[in-house]
Each structure stands twice: as structure tokens, then as C-alpha cells.
Amino acid sequence: MSSGLLSRRNVVFGTAGLAVAVGYGASKLAGTGVRRGMPIDRLMPGKAVSGPVGFGLSGPGGVRYALTSRRGAPFLLHVWATWCPPCRHELPGLAAFMKTWGPDCPVVPVAVSSGSPEEIYAFLEHNEVAGLPVWAVAGEDLKAWYGNRALAIPVTFLIDNAGCIRATAAGSLDWAAPGAPAALRRVLAATSA
């Protein structure tokens, strides 16, 4: 009788423990857990690992933006998607970072495989992300430039003066960290050196 009670107790506590573990894991997947992105200063440049970025971006109203126009100065190409839960958590921090930096912010956010620029704009408005530039790129164009390798979204590329990738951060960045603008200035200075 005591072995039956012991085994029932094990089943009850084991099941409860499993439920807690599954619930915790599900909350992390659903984004209810607190996540901090990678520090910006971990994007320090290495050797160039790509050809120059040459694809263009689409904006609202048929506006086109050629990334080749950014040659001569390093910048961050931040790739996100409307269907990406971690991106949704990161976007408000990125928008605030860009607003704090000002109009010459060296971050180019681009939504991949997320519909038209107008649909992306509507998504940002619906999610109350104000001030983020609306640029779109087709997944095929991005993958062709990146050598058809798999991409984790969000992903941020540190692009050098010649338009080549010098560092990559798969996952979110901590745009709201104290000193984030100063960290990006150090990264860009090291890329230019």
C-alpha cells in the first residue's frame, strides 16, 4: 500500500513539475519572458565575409533605395519580419534608438518577406511602433546576396565602407542598453579604421 501511495505521489508531483516546465518554456516561446538582446558592442568587425551589398529596398509609394548609396561609411543593416515574434519585441527599442540618434542614424531596418511597404507600414501602426523607416526586401534578393545560406530573423549585419559584411548578430540587439549609442559609435569607428 505504501508503494502505491508513493508511486501516485510521484506521478502527481512529476506531472505538476512537467506542467510547470512546459508552461515556463511556452511562456518563453510566446515572448512573455523577459529577454535582453545581444550588446551592440559585440558586433566588432572581423574580415569581410561577403561581396558588396547591391540589392535595393522598396518603400511606400514606390520609392526605391539603393544600399550602394551608403558606400563610404559603415552602417548596420537590420533585417526583421512582420511574422517574427522576437522582431515584434525588438522593434520599439530600435525605433526609440533611431529617434534618439537622429536623422543620420546609421541603422537601416528592412522587413524581409513581409508584404508590401504599405502592409509593413500598417503593421507598424497597428503595433504602435512610431518613427521606424519602412523598407522592404524580397527574401530571394537577401538570400542571393548572402549566398543562399539560412538566415535567423532578426539578424543585423555590420556593413563596412565598401558594402561588405564585417560582423553578424543573429537575434535581437539590446537597443535600450545604457550606452548603446556610444557602443555603436565605437563599432563604426573600428569598422572605418
Short mmCIF file of C-alpha atoms in Angstrom, two decimals:
data_model
loop_
_atom_site.label_atom_id
_atom_site.label_comp_id
_atom_site.label_asym_id
_atom_site.label_seq_id
_atom_site.Cartn_x
_atom_site.Cartn_y
_atom_site.Cartn_z
CA MET A 1 0.00 0.00 0.00
CA SER A 2 2.77 2.40 0.77
CA SER A 3 4.42 1.68 -2.59
CA GLY A 4 1.09 2.51 -4.34
CA LEU A 5 0.83 5.77 -2.44
CA LEU A 6 4.44 6.56 -3.18
CA SER A 7 4.01 5.93 -6.87
CA ARG A 8 0.80 8.04 -7.01
CA ARG A 9 2.62 10.84 -5.23
CA ASN A 10 5.49 10.59 -7.73
CA VAL A 11 3.05 10.71 -10.61
CA VAL A 12 1.25 13.75 -9.16
CA PHE A 13 4.46 15.66 -8.38
CA GLY A 14 6.08 14.55 -11.60
CA THR A 15 3.11 15.70 -13.63
CA ALA A 16 2.96 19.02 -11.79
CA GLY A 17 6.69 19.55 -12.33
CA LEU A 18 6.33 18.75 -16.01
CA ALA A 19 3.41 21.18 -16.33
CA VAL A 20 5.44 23.96 -14.72
CA ALA A 21 8.41 23.27 -17.01
CA VAL A 22 6.22 23.18 -20.12
CA GLY A 23 4.41 26.36 -19.07
CA TYR A 24 7.70 28.16 -18.47
CA GLY A 25 9.04 27.03 -21.85
CA ALA A 26 5.83 28.06 -23.60
CA SER A 27 5.94 31.48 -21.95
CA LYS A 28 9.47 31.96 -23.24
CA LEU A 29 8.39 30.96 -26.74
CA ALA A 30 5.37 33.24 -26.58
CA GLY A 31 7.58 36.14 -25.60
CA THR A 32 6.21 36.69 -22.11
CA GLY A 33 9.62 36.04 -20.57
CA VAL A 34 12.00 38.99 -20.30
CA ARG A 35 14.67 38.83 -22.97
CA ARG A 36 17.62 41.09 -23.46
CA GLY A 37 19.29 41.23 -26.82
CA MET A 38 22.97 40.98 -27.55
CA PRO A 39 25.01 44.07 -26.64
CA ILE A 40 25.74 46.24 -29.68
CA ASP A 41 29.47 46.34 -28.95
CA ARG A 42 29.67 42.57 -29.60
CA LEU A 43 29.38 43.46 -33.31
CA MET A 44 33.09 44.33 -33.57
CA PRO A 45 34.33 43.94 -37.15
CA GLY A 46 36.27 40.98 -38.44
CA LYS A 47 37.40 40.37 -42.01
CA ALA A 48 34.96 40.95 -44.86
CA VAL A 49 32.78 37.87 -45.40
CA SER A 50 30.58 38.87 -48.35
CA GLY A 51 30.54 40.70 -51.60
CA PRO A 52 29.26 44.27 -51.53
CA VAL A 53 25.58 44.66 -50.78
CA GLY A 54 23.91 45.52 -54.04
CA PHE A 55 20.20 44.90 -53.67
CA GLY A 56 17.70 47.72 -53.41
CA LEU A 57 14.89 48.34 -50.98
CA SER A 58 11.26 49.26 -51.63
CA GLY A 59 9.50 51.96 -49.68
CA PRO A 60 5.94 53.30 -49.52
CA GLY A 61 4.58 54.84 -52.70
CA GLY A 62 7.03 53.00 -54.95
CA VAL A 63 10.11 54.74 -53.54
CA ARG A 64 13.34 52.79 -54.13
CA TYR A 65 16.50 52.97 -52.02
CA ALA A 66 19.81 51.60 -53.29
CA LEU A 67 22.06 50.36 -50.50
CA THR A 68 25.03 51.13 -52.77
CA SER A 69 24.35 54.79 -51.93
CA ARG A 70 25.63 54.07 -48.40
CA ARG A 71 29.12 53.16 -49.62
CA GLY A 72 31.86 55.18 -47.98
CA ALA A 73 30.53 54.86 -44.42
CA PRO A 74 29.80 51.78 -42.29
CA PHE A 75 26.23 51.06 -41.21
CA LEU A 76 24.01 48.38 -39.70
CA LEU A 77 21.55 46.54 -41.91
CA HIS A 78 18.88 45.25 -39.54
CA VAL A 79 16.64 42.56 -41.07
CA TRP A 80 13.31 41.81 -39.41
CA ALA A 81 9.91 40.43 -40.41
CA THR A 82 6.28 41.12 -39.50
CA TRP A 83 5.71 37.40 -38.84
CA CYS A 84 8.64 37.15 -36.37
CA PRO A 85 7.71 37.30 -32.63
CA PRO A 86 11.23 38.29 -31.43
CA CYS A 87 11.19 41.10 -34.01
CA ARG A 88 7.95 42.46 -32.56
CA HIS A 89 9.61 42.69 -29.14
CA GLU A 90 12.72 44.37 -30.54
CA LEU A 91 11.11 46.97 -32.84
CA PRO A 92 10.02 49.52 -30.18
CA GLY A 93 13.56 49.62 -28.77
CA LEU A 94 15.04 50.00 -32.25
CA ALA A 95 12.60 52.83 -33.08
CA ALA A 96 13.48 54.63 -29.83
CA PHE A 97 17.21 54.16 -30.51
CA MET A 98 16.86 55.61 -34.01
CA LYS A 99 14.82 58.55 -32.73
CA THR A 100 17.44 59.32 -30.06
CA TRP A 101 20.26 59.11 -32.63
CA GLY A 102 18.53 61.46 -35.07
CA PRO A 103 18.14 61.67 -38.86
CA ASP A 104 21.67 60.48 -39.65
CA CYS A 105 21.22 57.19 -37.76
CA PRO A 106 23.49 54.53 -39.32
CA VAL A 107 20.89 51.76 -38.96
CA VAL A 108 18.83 50.65 -41.95
CA PRO A 109 15.90 48.48 -40.83
CA VAL A 110 14.39 46.33 -43.57
CA ALA A 111 11.46 43.92 -43.42
CA VAL A 112 12.00 40.71 -45.36
CA SER A 113 9.21 38.68 -46.94
CA SER A 114 6.61 40.76 -45.10
CA GLY A 115 4.40 42.09 -47.86
CA SER A 116 4.31 45.48 -49.50
CA PRO A 117 5.75 48.60 -47.84
CA GLU A 118 2.16 49.75 -47.26
CA GLU A 119 1.36 46.49 -45.43
CA ILE A 120 4.52 46.87 -43.35
CA TYR A 121 3.55 50.46 -42.51
CA ALA A 122 0.09 49.26 -41.41
CA PHE A 123 1.73 46.56 -39.26
CA LEU A 124 3.95 49.16 -37.54
CA GLU A 125 0.99 51.49 -36.94
CA HIS A 126 -1.13 48.63 -35.57
CA ASN A 127 1.69 47.69 -33.19
CA GLU A 128 2.32 51.32 -32.20
CA VAL A 129 5.91 51.41 -33.45
CA ALA A 130 6.32 55.04 -34.47
CA GLY A 131 9.17 56.52 -36.45
CA LEU A 132 10.73 53.37 -37.88
CA PRO A 133 11.58 53.76 -41.58
CA VAL A 134 9.58 51.41 -43.79
CA TRP A 135 11.81 49.45 -46.15
CA ALA A 136 11.10 46.05 -47.67
CA VAL A 137 13.20 43.44 -49.45
CA ALA A 138 12.26 40.16 -51.09
CA GLY A 139 13.65 37.11 -49.34
CA GLU A 140 15.17 35.90 -52.62
CA ASP A 141 17.21 39.11 -53.03
CA LEU A 142 18.53 38.92 -49.48
CA LYS A 143 19.41 35.23 -49.77
CA ALA A 144 21.12 35.71 -53.13
CA TRP A 145 23.39 38.39 -51.62
CA TYR A 146 24.02 36.30 -48.50
CA GLY A 147 24.99 33.26 -50.57
CA ASN A 148 21.73 31.33 -50.15
CA ARG A 149 22.67 30.47 -46.55
CA ALA A 150 19.94 30.12 -43.95
CA LEU A 151 19.15 33.30 -42.04
CA ALA A 152 17.84 33.63 -38.50
CA ILE A 153 15.45 36.56 -38.17
CA PRO A 154 16.04 39.12 -36.74
CA VAL A 155 19.61 39.50 -37.93
CA THR A 156 21.86 42.55 -38.01
CA PHE A 157 24.77 42.93 -40.40
CA LEU A 158 27.64 45.34 -39.80
CA ILE A 159 28.41 46.65 -43.29
CA ASP A 160 31.77 48.33 -43.96
CA ASN A 161 32.70 51.30 -46.18
CA ALA A 162 32.86 49.02 -49.25
CA GLY A 163 29.45 47.46 -48.59
CA CYS A 164 30.73 44.10 -47.26
CA ILE A 165 29.63 42.25 -44.12
CA ARG A 166 32.18 42.57 -41.31
CA ALA A 167 30.08 41.13 -38.45
CA THR A 168 26.71 39.49 -37.97
CA ALA A 169 24.39 39.30 -34.96
CA ALA A 170 21.70 36.63 -35.25
CA GLY A 171 18.86 37.51 -32.89
CA SER A 172 17.87 40.72 -31.17
CA LEU A 173 20.21 43.52 -30.17
CA ASP A 174 19.86 45.43 -26.91
CA TRP A 175 18.99 48.83 -28.37
CA ALA A 176 17.83 50.17 -24.99
CA ALA A 177 21.01 49.34 -23.06
CA PRO A 178 22.69 52.25 -21.29
CA GLY A 179 25.44 53.45 -23.59
CA ALA A 180 24.05 51.74 -26.72
CA PRO A 181 24.68 54.80 -28.97
CA ALA A 182 28.27 55.10 -27.67
CA ALA A 183 28.78 51.37 -28.27
CA LEU A 184 27.60 51.74 -31.87
CA ARG A 185 29.94 54.71 -32.38
CA ARG A 186 32.86 52.54 -31.19
CA VAL A 187 31.82 49.70 -33.53
CA LEU A 188 31.55 52.06 -36.51
CA ALA A 189 34.92 53.69 -35.70
CA ALA A 190 36.58 50.25 -35.53
CA THR A 191 34.99 49.34 -38.88
CA SER A 192 36.32 52.51 -40.52
CA ALA A 193 39.86 52.01 -39.17
#
